[in-house]
Amino acid sequence: MLNRFAQDYLHTLETTAFRPRPRVSGRLASYDGLLMEAVGLTLPVGTVCSVGDQVEAEVIGFRNGRTLMMNLGGPAALLPHAPVRPLGEPGEAEVGAAMLGRVVDGAGAPIDGLGPIRGAGRWPLAGRMQSPLDRGRVLAPLDVGVRAINGLLTVGQGQRVGIMAGSGVGKSVLLGMMVKAAAADVIVIGLIGERSREVADFLETKVAGEARARSVVVAVPANHSPVLRIRGALRATAIAEAFRDEGRKVLLIIDSLTRVAHAGREIGLALGEPASARGYPPSAIAMLPNLIERAGTDVHSGGSITAIYTVLADGDDGNDPVVDSARSILDGHIVLSRALAEQAVYPAIDVSKSVSRVMNDIVPVEHQRAARALRRHLATYEENRDLVLMGAYRSGSDARIDDAIAYHPAIIEYVRQDTHQSVALDEAAAELIGVFGD
C-alpha cells in the first residue's frame, strides 16, 4: 500500500510544470544619492529591483561590468553591500475598463483611496511597434469646447497637438476647459512633474462629475524620481493605446512634455552623457519622438488617440530645445501669449503663431475661408499696430488697414471665453462664418 502511494506521488511530481529556479541576488557597490551600482547580477534595462529591505530602484544601464540603477523613491538609508534582488520583469501597465475613474502613480499603484484595481489587463509600457501604414489619416474633427480652437485651430481625431507657453500663462486652465467638453469616449491624463497642490486642484475642479467617470489619471509630482516621471508618461500612453485597440476615441493629455524631458536630462547626465543643447543630452530630446509617435489613429481597430501635450517654454523662449523639437514632430501647436494674458484675454491664444496642420482636411471650405480672413485681418493689424497707436496712420489711407482696425475688437471677443463656458464646434464655426465669411 505504501509503495503504491509513493509511486503515485512521485509520478505526480514528474508531470507537474514546476522547475526549481535559483534566486538571483547581487550586492550594492555604489550609491551617490541618485545613481546606484550593483555587482553580481545581470538584468535587462527596465527591471525593478529591491535594494535592502524597503528601497526600489530601476535598472537603467550597465558600465564596466556593473548594473546601473536609479532610485524610485526618496532618500534611502542604505548600507554598502546591501542585497539587490529583482522584483519582476520590466515594463507592463494595468489597462482596461477597470482603470476608469481611478488615479494611479508612476508605478501603477492606486492613490485615490478606492482600494486595489481588480480585473485590469496588461499592456507593454513601451507600447507595441506599429508600421506607418497602420496609422490612419485624420479626417474627422474633435469638439474640445473652446471657441478659438474649434474655429481657428480645429483639432482632428488622432491629431497630436502641443500647447506651448511660459509659466503661469494658463496652460492648465485651458486643459481643464478641454477635458470638460471633449467629445471623447475615454480621457487619459498624465500629470507629470507638476506641483502636488496642482494635482489635487486639477482632480477636484477640472476632472469632476461626468468627466471623472470616463477618465484615468496618472499623477507623478515633481518631487518624485525622474525614472517614475518618465514611467508616468509611458504608463498614461500605454493606457490610451489599450483603449484605442478596443476601437475607442481617446483623448490623451500629458502635462507636461517638458517635465518628461527634464527627467530624461537628469538620467542622461547621471549616466555621464554629455550635455549638448542648453544642458539637454541627446537622449532626452530623442526620447520625445518615441513618446509622441505612439498617438494617432489605428486603421485596424478604428480607434484613435488625440494627444495634447503641454510644452513649457523656459523663459518664454520659443526656440527652447524641447519646444523646437516638439513643434517639428507634432501635427499642430497652440501658442499662449503672456501679453494677451496681461490684458486679461483668456484663453490667451496667440492665433497668429498657432497652427493646426490637419484643419484643412476636416472642416468645410467656407469655414477655412472665414478662418483665413480672420488671420489676414489680425496679421494686418499687428503689422501696423505701432503706426495706429502713435496716431501716424490716417483713416482712409488703406482699406486693408481700415478693415483690420474695424475687425480687431471682434477678433479679441472671438478668442476670449469664460472658463466655465463651453462652445460647441458647430456654434464656433457658425459664429466665425457669420462675422468673417464672404
Tab-separated table of C-alpha atoms in Angstrom:
chain	number	residue	atom	x	y	z
A	1	MET	CA	0.000	0.000	0.000
A	2	LEU	CA	2.752	2.405	0.998
A	3	ASN	CA	4.816	1.570	-2.098
A	4	ARG	CA	1.835	2.224	-4.352
A	5	PHE	CA	1.240	5.633	-2.713
A	6	ALA	CA	4.906	6.552	-3.131
A	7	GLN	CA	4.844	5.609	-6.812
A	8	ASP	CA	1.682	7.649	-7.464
A	9	TYR	CA	3.105	10.642	-5.570
A	10	LEU	CA	6.411	10.566	-7.446
A	11	HIS	CA	4.567	10.206	-10.774
A	12	THR	CA	2.503	13.316	-9.908
A	13	LEU	CA	5.663	15.321	-9.242
A	14	GLU	CA	7.103	14.257	-12.590
A	15	THR	CA	4.084	15.521	-14.536
A	16	THR	CA	3.918	18.989	-12.929
A	17	ALA	CA	5.355	22.074	-14.633
A	18	PHE	CA	7.353	23.009	-11.559
A	19	ARG	CA	11.009	23.742	-12.224
A	20	PRO	CA	13.197	24.989	-9.383
A	21	ARG	CA	14.877	28.284	-10.138
A	22	PRO	CA	17.777	29.858	-8.274
A	23	ARG	CA	17.056	33.169	-6.564
A	24	VAL	CA	19.009	35.919	-8.345
A	25	SER	CA	20.731	38.314	-5.969
A	26	GLY	CA	23.515	40.863	-6.115
A	27	ARG	CA	25.171	43.443	-3.883
A	28	LEU	CA	25.117	47.245	-3.797
A	29	ALA	CA	28.579	48.524	-4.691
A	30	SER	CA	27.999	52.264	-5.014
A	31	TYR	CA	25.297	54.862	-4.261
A	32	ASP	CA	25.576	58.659	-4.566
A	33	GLY	CA	22.004	59.607	-3.641
A	34	LEU	CA	20.604	59.117	-7.141
A	35	LEU	CA	22.568	56.512	-9.088
A	36	MET	CA	23.229	53.015	-7.735
A	37	GLU	CA	25.721	50.428	-8.964
A	38	ALA	CA	25.254	46.738	-8.225
A	39	VAL	CA	27.514	43.752	-8.794
A	40	GLY	CA	26.761	40.055	-9.023
A	41	LEU	CA	23.636	40.098	-11.189
A	42	THR	CA	22.718	40.676	-14.837
A	43	LEU	CA	19.258	42.089	-15.564
A	44	PRO	CA	17.578	43.740	-18.563
A	45	VAL	CA	17.062	47.512	-18.611
A	46	GLY	CA	13.723	48.441	-17.049
A	47	THR	CA	13.731	45.733	-14.366
A	48	VAL	CA	12.610	46.969	-10.950
A	49	CYS	CA	14.768	45.717	-8.086
A	50	SER	CA	14.569	45.673	-4.317
A	51	VAL	CA	17.640	47.200	-2.669
A	52	GLY	CA	17.914	46.367	1.001
A	53	ASP	CA	14.555	45.862	2.664
A	54	GLN	CA	12.383	48.795	1.510
A	55	VAL	CA	14.024	50.691	-1.365
A	56	GLU	CA	13.081	50.077	-5.004
A	57	ALA	CA	15.249	51.010	-7.989
A	58	GLU	CA	15.059	50.541	-11.753
A	59	VAL	CA	17.855	49.246	-13.971
A	60	ILE	CA	18.811	51.988	-16.441
A	61	GLY	CA	22.125	50.751	-17.898
A	62	PHE	CA	25.452	49.000	-17.461
A	63	ARG	CA	29.049	50.149	-17.006
A	64	ASN	CA	32.300	48.228	-16.500
A	65	GLY	CA	30.535	45.004	-15.534
A	66	ARG	CA	28.214	46.750	-13.065
A	67	THR	CA	24.453	47.187	-13.255
A	68	LEU	CA	23.346	50.826	-13.010
A	69	MET	CA	20.088	51.588	-11.213
A	70	MET	CA	18.173	54.711	-10.231
A	71	ASN	CA	16.252	55.119	-7.002
A	72	LEU	CA	12.467	55.146	-7.471
A	73	GLY	CA	11.766	56.730	-4.108
A	74	GLY	CA	13.217	59.412	-1.860
A	75	PRO	CA	16.339	59.377	0.327
A	76	ALA	CA	17.318	55.856	1.246
A	77	ALA	CA	19.243	54.727	4.344
A	78	LEU	CA	21.304	52.115	2.539
A	79	LEU	CA	24.466	50.385	3.646
A	80	PRO	CA	27.329	49.133	1.465
A	81	HIS	CA	26.830	45.606	0.100
A	82	ALA	CA	23.057	45.717	0.676
A	83	PRO	CA	21.311	42.855	-1.169
A	84	VAL	CA	19.816	43.640	-4.606
A	85	ARG	CA	17.049	41.361	-5.887
A	86	PRO	CA	14.827	41.685	-8.986
A	87	LEU	CA	11.106	42.080	-8.281
A	88	GLY	CA	9.770	41.230	-11.722
A	89	GLU	CA	10.119	41.517	-15.459
A	90	PRO	CA	10.258	45.047	-16.898
A	91	GLY	CA	7.578	47.139	-18.309
A	92	GLU	CA	3.844	46.401	-18.192
A	93	ALA	CA	0.933	48.688	-17.319
A	94	GLU	CA	-2.515	47.867	-15.955
A	95	VAL	CA	-5.100	48.827	-18.599
A	96	GLY	CA	-8.758	48.398	-19.480
A	97	ALA	CA	-12.178	49.405	-18.151
A	98	ALA	CA	-11.094	48.667	-14.562
A	99	MET	CA	-8.909	51.783	-14.736
A	100	LEU	CA	-11.772	54.210	-15.467
A	101	GLY	CA	-12.306	56.713	-12.681
A	102	ARG	CA	-9.032	55.776	-10.960
A	103	VAL	CA	-5.892	57.723	-10.081
A	104	VAL	CA	-2.546	55.908	-10.052
A	105	ASP	CA	1.089	56.889	-9.551
A	106	GLY	CA	4.056	56.276	-11.825
A	107	ALA	CA	4.396	52.675	-10.627
A	108	GLY	CA	0.714	51.947	-11.291
A	109	ALA	CA	-0.306	51.855	-7.611
A	110	PRO	CA	-3.726	53.455	-6.878
A	111	ILE	CA	-3.513	56.658	-4.815
A	112	ASP	CA	-7.202	57.602	-4.750
A	113	GLY	CA	-8.120	55.598	-1.650
A	114	LEU	CA	-10.576	53.387	-3.553
A	115	GLY	CA	-8.734	50.134	-2.936
A	116	PRO	CA	-6.847	47.867	-5.331
A	117	ILE	CA	-7.596	47.739	-9.064
A	118	ARG	CA	-9.103	44.379	-9.989
A	119	GLY	CA	-9.710	42.877	-13.410
A	120	ALA	CA	-7.242	45.090	-15.314
A	121	GLY	CA	-5.480	43.864	-18.436
A	122	ARG	CA	-1.789	44.274	-19.268
A	123	TRP	CA	-0.029	46.351	-21.922
A	124	PRO	CA	3.721	46.981	-22.514
A	125	LEU	CA	4.888	50.305	-21.095
A	126	ALA	CA	6.946	50.922	-24.221
A	127	GLY	CA	3.956	50.164	-26.454
A	128	ARG	CA	3.713	47.809	-29.411
A	129	MET	CA	5.603	48.683	-32.556
A	130	GLN	CA	3.366	49.602	-35.493
A	131	SER	CA	4.002	50.092	-39.178
A	132	PRO	CA	3.417	53.624	-40.519
A	133	LEU	CA	0.731	52.121	-42.740
A	134	ASP	CA	-1.184	51.003	-39.636
A	135	ARG	CA	-1.864	54.658	-38.901
A	136	GLY	CA	-4.929	56.221	-40.475
A	137	ARG	CA	-5.393	59.779	-41.703
A	138	VAL	CA	-7.016	62.449	-39.569
A	139	LEU	CA	-10.371	63.020	-41.273
A	140	ALA	CA	-12.897	63.890	-38.542
A	141	PRO	CA	-12.892	66.886	-36.172
A	142	LEU	CA	-12.924	66.596	-32.381
A	143	ASP	CA	-15.026	69.088	-30.433
A	144	VAL	CA	-12.989	70.437	-27.495
A	145	GLY	CA	-15.427	73.119	-26.327
A	146	VAL	CA	-13.050	76.074	-26.813
A	147	ARG	CA	-14.269	78.585	-29.402
A	148	ALA	CA	-10.874	79.769	-30.646
A	149	ILE	CA	-9.579	76.201	-31.056
A	150	ASN	CA	-12.756	74.814	-32.621
A	151	GLY	CA	-12.993	77.717	-35.051
A	152	LEU	CA	-9.406	78.640	-35.899
A	153	LEU	CA	-7.271	75.640	-34.877
A	154	THR	CA	-9.696	72.758	-35.329
A	155	VAL	CA	-8.398	69.565	-33.717
A	156	GLY	CA	-8.918	66.250	-35.518
A	157	GLN	CA	-9.427	62.785	-34.083
A	158	GLY	CA	-5.957	61.245	-33.955
A	159	GLN	CA	-4.061	64.548	-34.120
A	160	ARG	CA	-1.101	65.386	-31.848
A	161	VAL	CA	-1.167	68.995	-30.599
A	162	GLY	CA	1.149	70.975	-28.357
A	163	ILE	CA	0.118	73.824	-26.042
A	164	MET	CA	3.232	75.980	-25.759
A	165	ALA	CA	3.697	78.793	-23.264
A	166	GLY	CA	5.789	80.098	-20.407
A	167	SER	CA	4.879	79.518	-16.793
A	168	GLY	CA	1.658	80.983	-15.428
A	169	VAL	CA	0.006	81.833	-18.758
A	170	GLY	CA	-2.939	79.438	-18.420
A	171	LYS	CA	-1.974	76.044	-19.866
A	172	SER	CA	-3.630	74.019	-17.110
A	173	VAL	CA	-6.807	76.120	-17.177
A	174	LEU	CA	-7.101	75.611	-20.939
A	175	LEU	CA	-6.623	71.866	-20.440
A	176	GLY	CA	-9.411	71.858	-17.875
A	177	MET	CA	-11.788	73.551	-20.328
A	178	MET	CA	-10.985	70.907	-22.944
A	179	VAL	CA	-11.365	67.974	-20.526
A	180	LYS	CA	-14.868	69.072	-19.507
A	181	ALA	CA	-16.180	69.419	-23.069
A	182	ALA	CA	-14.126	66.973	-25.149
A	183	ALA	CA	-16.248	64.589	-27.252
A	184	ALA	CA	-14.122	61.522	-26.428
A	185	ASP	CA	-15.014	58.067	-25.126
A	186	VAL	CA	-12.082	57.978	-22.699
A	187	ILE	CA	-9.797	60.684	-21.305
A	188	VAL	CA	-6.335	59.685	-20.077
A	189	ILE	CA	-4.452	62.396	-18.184
A	190	GLY	CA	-0.782	62.262	-17.261
A	191	LEU	CA	0.161	64.922	-14.704
A	192	ILE	CA	3.929	64.633	-14.909
A	193	GLY	CA	6.329	66.736	-12.853
A	194	GLU	CA	3.723	69.225	-11.640
A	195	ARG	CA	3.205	70.553	-8.116
A	196	SER	CA	1.363	68.232	-5.720
A	197	ARG	CA	-1.114	71.011	-4.926
A	198	GLU	CA	-1.834	71.436	-8.629
A	199	VAL	CA	-2.531	67.703	-8.984
A	200	ALA	CA	-5.185	67.805	-6.263
A	201	ASP	CA	-6.677	71.004	-7.693
A	202	PHE	CA	-6.831	69.526	-11.209
A	203	LEU	CA	-8.659	66.444	-9.948
A	204	GLU	CA	-11.209	68.356	-7.891
A	205	THR	CA	-12.004	71.213	-10.275
A	206	LYS	CA	-11.230	70.038	-13.803
A	207	VAL	CA	-11.838	66.272	-13.745
A	208	ALA	CA	-15.070	66.280	-11.797
A	209	GLY	CA	-18.536	64.861	-12.333
A	210	GLU	CA	-19.217	63.036	-15.585
A	211	ALA	CA	-15.662	63.572	-16.852
A	212	ARG	CA	-14.194	61.706	-13.860
A	213	ALA	CA	-16.131	58.524	-14.666
A	214	ARG	CA	-14.545	58.251	-18.123
A	215	SER	CA	-11.073	59.390	-17.104
A	216	VAL	CA	-7.868	57.738	-15.978
A	217	VAL	CA	-5.305	59.911	-14.206
A	218	VAL	CA	-1.607	59.126	-13.804
A	219	ALA	CA	-0.107	61.577	-11.312
A	220	VAL	CA	3.640	61.838	-10.703
A	221	PRO	CA	4.501	65.136	-8.944
A	222	ALA	CA	7.789	66.992	-9.320
A	223	ASN	CA	9.327	65.602	-6.120
A	224	HIS	CA	9.233	62.029	-7.446
A	225	SER	CA	12.149	60.193	-9.023
A	226	PRO	CA	12.967	61.077	-12.654
A	227	VAL	CA	12.515	57.404	-13.553
A	228	LEU	CA	8.982	57.489	-12.130
A	229	ARG	CA	8.204	60.682	-14.068
A	230	ILE	CA	9.176	59.011	-17.341
A	231	ARG	CA	7.296	55.860	-16.334
A	232	GLY	CA	4.237	58.018	-15.655
A	233	ALA	CA	4.237	59.376	-19.216
A	234	LEU	CA	4.795	55.887	-20.638
A	235	ARG	CA	2.029	54.463	-18.439
A	236	ALA	CA	-0.517	57.097	-19.495
A	237	THR	CA	0.318	56.470	-23.160
A	238	ALA	CA	0.071	52.685	-22.707
A	239	ILE	CA	-3.375	53.018	-21.097
A	240	ALA	CA	-4.521	55.167	-24.020
A	241	GLU	CA	-3.128	52.632	-26.529
A	242	ALA	CA	-5.087	49.799	-24.940
A	243	PHE	CA	-8.355	51.741	-25.181
A	244	ARG	CA	-7.569	52.636	-28.799
A	245	ASP	CA	-7.026	48.949	-29.517
A	246	GLU	CA	-10.619	48.421	-28.366
A	247	GLY	CA	-11.807	50.898	-31.018
A	248	ARG	CA	-12.436	53.836	-28.681
A	249	LYS	CA	-11.862	57.543	-29.235
A	250	VAL	CA	-9.283	58.530	-26.629
A	251	LEU	CA	-8.141	61.991	-25.566
A	252	LEU	CA	-4.624	61.755	-24.103
A	253	ILE	CA	-3.301	64.735	-22.157
A	254	ILE	CA	0.303	64.919	-20.943
A	255	ASP	CA	1.076	67.882	-18.675
A	256	SER	CA	3.859	68.464	-19.296
A	257	LEU	CA	6.143	67.156	-22.024
A	258	THR	CA	8.906	69.452	-20.812
A	259	ARG	CA	8.945	67.796	-17.383
A	260	VAL	CA	9.384	64.435	-19.108
A	261	ALA	CA	12.369	65.875	-20.978
A	262	HIS	CA	13.746	67.257	-17.692
A	263	ALA	CA	13.544	63.757	-16.191
A	264	GLY	CA	15.398	62.369	-19.213
A	265	ARG	CA	18.033	65.055	-18.752
A	266	GLU	CA	18.575	64.066	-15.102
A	267	ILE	CA	19.034	60.425	-16.031
A	268	GLY	CA	21.283	61.176	-19.007
A	269	LEU	CA	23.563	63.450	-17.007
A	270	ALA	CA	23.722	60.932	-14.151
A	271	LEU	CA	24.908	58.315	-16.662
A	272	GLY	CA	27.667	60.670	-17.793
A	273	GLU	CA	26.124	61.594	-21.132
A	274	PRO	CA	27.493	64.921	-22.463
A	275	ALA	CA	25.102	67.871	-22.464
A	276	SER	CA	24.526	69.401	-25.887
A	277	ALA	CA	21.558	71.753	-26.397
A	278	ARG	CA	21.212	74.021	-23.329
A	279	GLY	CA	22.057	71.254	-20.910
A	280	TYR	CA	19.936	68.554	-22.574
A	281	PRO	CA	21.818	65.362	-23.515
A	282	PRO	CA	20.869	63.873	-26.905
A	283	SER	CA	18.900	61.015	-25.312
A	284	ALA	CA	16.493	63.422	-23.567
A	285	ILE	CA	15.459	65.053	-26.855
A	286	ALA	CA	15.490	61.755	-28.772
A	287	MET	CA	13.018	60.331	-26.239
A	288	LEU	CA	10.255	62.760	-27.273
A	289	PRO	CA	9.505	61.326	-30.765
A	290	ASN	CA	9.282	57.810	-29.297
A	291	LEU	CA	6.567	59.037	-26.932
A	292	ILE	CA	4.648	61.316	-29.302
A	293	GLU	CA	4.587	58.913	-32.251
A	294	ARG	CA	2.599	56.371	-30.221
A	295	ALA	CA	-0.532	58.554	-30.520
A	296	GLY	CA	-2.689	58.651	-33.641
A	297	THR	CA	-5.380	56.647	-35.441
A	298	ASP	CA	-5.351	52.844	-35.777
A	299	VAL	CA	-6.709	51.679	-39.147
A	300	HIS	CA	-7.374	48.147	-37.848
A	301	SER	CA	-9.408	48.874	-34.699
A	302	GLY	CA	-10.850	52.197	-35.885
A	303	GLY	CA	-9.868	53.755	-32.559
A	304	SER	CA	-7.838	56.927	-32.174
A	305	ILE	CA	-5.653	58.743	-29.666
A	306	THR	CA	-5.936	62.513	-29.900
A	307	ALA	CA	-2.955	63.715	-27.878
A	308	ILE	CA	-2.477	67.133	-26.303
A	309	TYR	CA	0.917	67.877	-24.791
A	310	THR	CA	1.722	70.995	-22.798
A	311	VAL	CA	5.207	72.306	-23.506
A	312	LEU	CA	6.771	74.753	-21.065
A	313	ALA	CA	8.842	77.385	-22.844
A	314	ASP	CA	11.564	78.136	-20.288
A	315	GLY	CA	11.956	81.902	-20.066
A	316	ASP	CA	9.195	82.319	-22.693
A	317	ASP	CA	11.762	81.189	-25.260
A	318	GLY	CA	10.054	79.798	-28.352
A	319	ASN	CA	13.385	78.344	-29.513
A	320	ASP	CA	13.938	76.217	-26.404
A	321	PRO	CA	15.187	72.743	-27.491
A	322	VAL	CA	12.094	70.946	-26.162
A	323	VAL	CA	9.721	73.480	-27.750
A	324	ASP	CA	11.543	73.352	-31.074
A	325	SER	CA	11.730	69.553	-31.123
A	326	ALA	CA	8.061	69.116	-30.168
A	327	ARG	CA	6.934	71.654	-32.773
A	328	SER	CA	8.698	69.694	-35.510
A	329	ILE	CA	7.044	66.383	-34.524
A	330	LEU	CA	3.509	67.449	-33.601
A	331	ASP	CA	0.617	67.947	-36.014
A	332	GLY	CA	-0.055	71.429	-34.738
A	333	HIS	CA	0.724	73.807	-31.896
A	334	ILE	CA	-1.233	76.325	-29.827
A	335	VAL	CA	0.892	79.201	-28.534
A	336	LEU	CA	-0.270	81.102	-25.459
A	337	SER	CA	0.781	84.746	-25.237
A	338	ARG	CA	1.822	86.400	-21.986
A	339	ALA	CA	0.909	89.779	-23.491
A	340	LEU	CA	-2.693	88.631	-24.039
A	341	ALA	CA	-2.835	87.176	-20.533
A	342	GLU	CA	-1.700	90.521	-19.119
A	343	GLN	CA	-4.623	92.111	-20.995
A	344	ALA	CA	-6.992	89.618	-19.289
A	345	VAL	CA	-7.737	87.820	-22.567
A	346	TYR	CA	-8.268	84.167	-21.614
A	347	PRO	CA	-7.538	81.681	-23.041
A	348	ALA	CA	-4.507	83.708	-24.150
A	349	ILE	CA	-4.185	82.010	-27.552
A	350	ASP	CA	-1.862	83.797	-29.988
A	351	VAL	CA	-3.722	82.922	-33.176
A	352	SER	CA	-1.041	84.325	-35.487
A	353	LYS	CA	1.638	81.961	-34.083
A	354	SER	CA	-0.600	78.900	-33.738
A	355	VAL	CA	-1.499	76.369	-36.414
A	356	SER	CA	-3.388	73.101	-36.919
A	357	ARG	CA	-1.798	71.127	-39.749
A	358	VAL	CA	-4.890	68.996	-40.354
A	359	MET	CA	-7.573	71.686	-40.221
A	360	ASN	CA	-7.967	71.962	-43.999
A	361	ASP	CA	-8.710	68.220	-44.185
A	362	ILE	CA	-11.509	68.203	-41.618
A	363	VAL	CA	-13.557	71.429	-41.995
A	364	PRO	CA	-15.725	72.770	-44.862
A	365	VAL	CA	-14.392	75.302	-47.372
A	366	GLU	CA	-16.448	78.214	-46.017
A	367	HIS	CA	-15.031	77.543	-42.541
A	368	GLN	CA	-11.491	77.621	-43.941
A	369	ARG	CA	-12.142	80.909	-45.769
A	370	ALA	CA	-13.539	82.594	-42.672
A	371	ALA	CA	-10.560	81.454	-40.581
A	372	ARG	CA	-8.138	82.769	-43.211
A	373	ALA	CA	-9.993	86.111	-43.293
A	374	LEU	CA	-9.642	86.488	-39.511
A	375	ARG	CA	-5.950	85.647	-39.687
A	376	ARG	CA	-5.452	88.126	-42.520
A	377	HIS	CA	-7.089	90.955	-40.546
A	378	LEU	CA	-5.080	90.054	-37.452
A	379	ALA	CA	-1.785	89.988	-39.362
A	380	THR	CA	-2.506	93.367	-40.971
A	381	TYR	CA	-3.364	94.893	-37.603
A	382	GLU	CA	-0.177	93.564	-35.963
A	383	GLU	CA	1.980	94.848	-38.823
A	384	ASN	CA	0.591	98.363	-38.450
A	385	ARG	CA	-0.102	98.381	-34.730
A	386	ASP	CA	2.647	100.856	-33.863
A	387	LEU	CA	1.509	103.319	-36.556
A	388	VAL	CA	-2.056	103.179	-35.282
A	389	LEU	CA	-1.096	103.625	-31.627
A	390	MET	CA	1.204	106.570	-32.406
A	391	GLY	CA	-1.521	108.244	-34.455
A	392	ALA	CA	0.648	108.184	-37.566
A	393	TYR	CA	-1.998	106.403	-39.603
A	394	ARG	CA	-4.892	108.394	-41.104
A	395	SER	CA	-8.168	106.603	-41.597
A	396	GLY	CA	-8.982	106.010	-45.260
A	397	SER	CA	-5.374	105.738	-46.420
A	398	ASP	CA	-5.517	101.946	-46.810
A	399	ALA	CA	-8.715	99.885	-46.970
A	400	ARG	CA	-6.955	96.772	-45.611
A	401	ILE	CA	-5.753	98.591	-42.502
A	402	ASP	CA	-9.173	100.172	-42.014
A	403	ASP	CA	-10.794	96.737	-42.127
A	404	ALA	CA	-8.208	95.294	-39.735
A	405	ILE	CA	-8.838	98.081	-37.209
A	406	ALA	CA	-12.593	97.638	-37.509
A	407	TYR	CA	-12.455	93.851	-37.058
A	408	HIS	CA	-9.893	93.768	-34.228
A	409	PRO	CA	-12.404	94.055	-31.327
A	410	ALA	CA	-14.425	91.204	-32.878
A	411	ILE	CA	-11.255	89.073	-33.092
A	412	ILE	CA	-10.451	89.621	-29.412
A	413	GLU	CA	-14.019	88.791	-28.401
A	414	TYR	CA	-13.940	85.646	-30.509
A	415	VAL	CA	-10.790	84.429	-28.746
A	416	ARG	CA	-11.942	85.393	-25.246
A	417	GLN	CA	-14.016	82.765	-23.427
A	418	ASP	CA	-15.071	82.268	-19.832
A	419	THR	CA	-13.502	79.300	-18.033
A	420	HIS	CA	-16.846	77.645	-17.284
A	421	GLN	CA	-18.288	78.266	-20.747
A	422	SER	CA	-18.310	75.607	-23.467
A	423	VAL	CA	-18.737	76.480	-27.154
A	424	ALA	CA	-19.558	73.595	-29.482
A	425	LEU	CA	-17.752	73.116	-32.789
A	426	ASP	CA	-20.813	73.921	-34.913
A	427	GLU	CA	-21.545	77.056	-32.882
A	428	ALA	CA	-17.937	78.263	-33.132
A	429	ALA	CA	-17.888	77.696	-36.916
A	430	ALA	CA	-21.248	79.439	-37.447
A	431	GLU	CA	-20.116	82.477	-35.435
A	432	LEU	CA	-16.833	82.653	-37.334
A	433	ILE	CA	-18.519	82.405	-40.739
A	434	GLY	CA	-21.197	84.925	-39.733
A	435	VAL	CA	-18.639	87.611	-38.876
A	436	PHE	CA	-15.690	86.861	-41.162
A	437	GLY	CA	-17.295	84.932	-44.022
A	438	ASP	CA	-17.696	86.278	-47.548
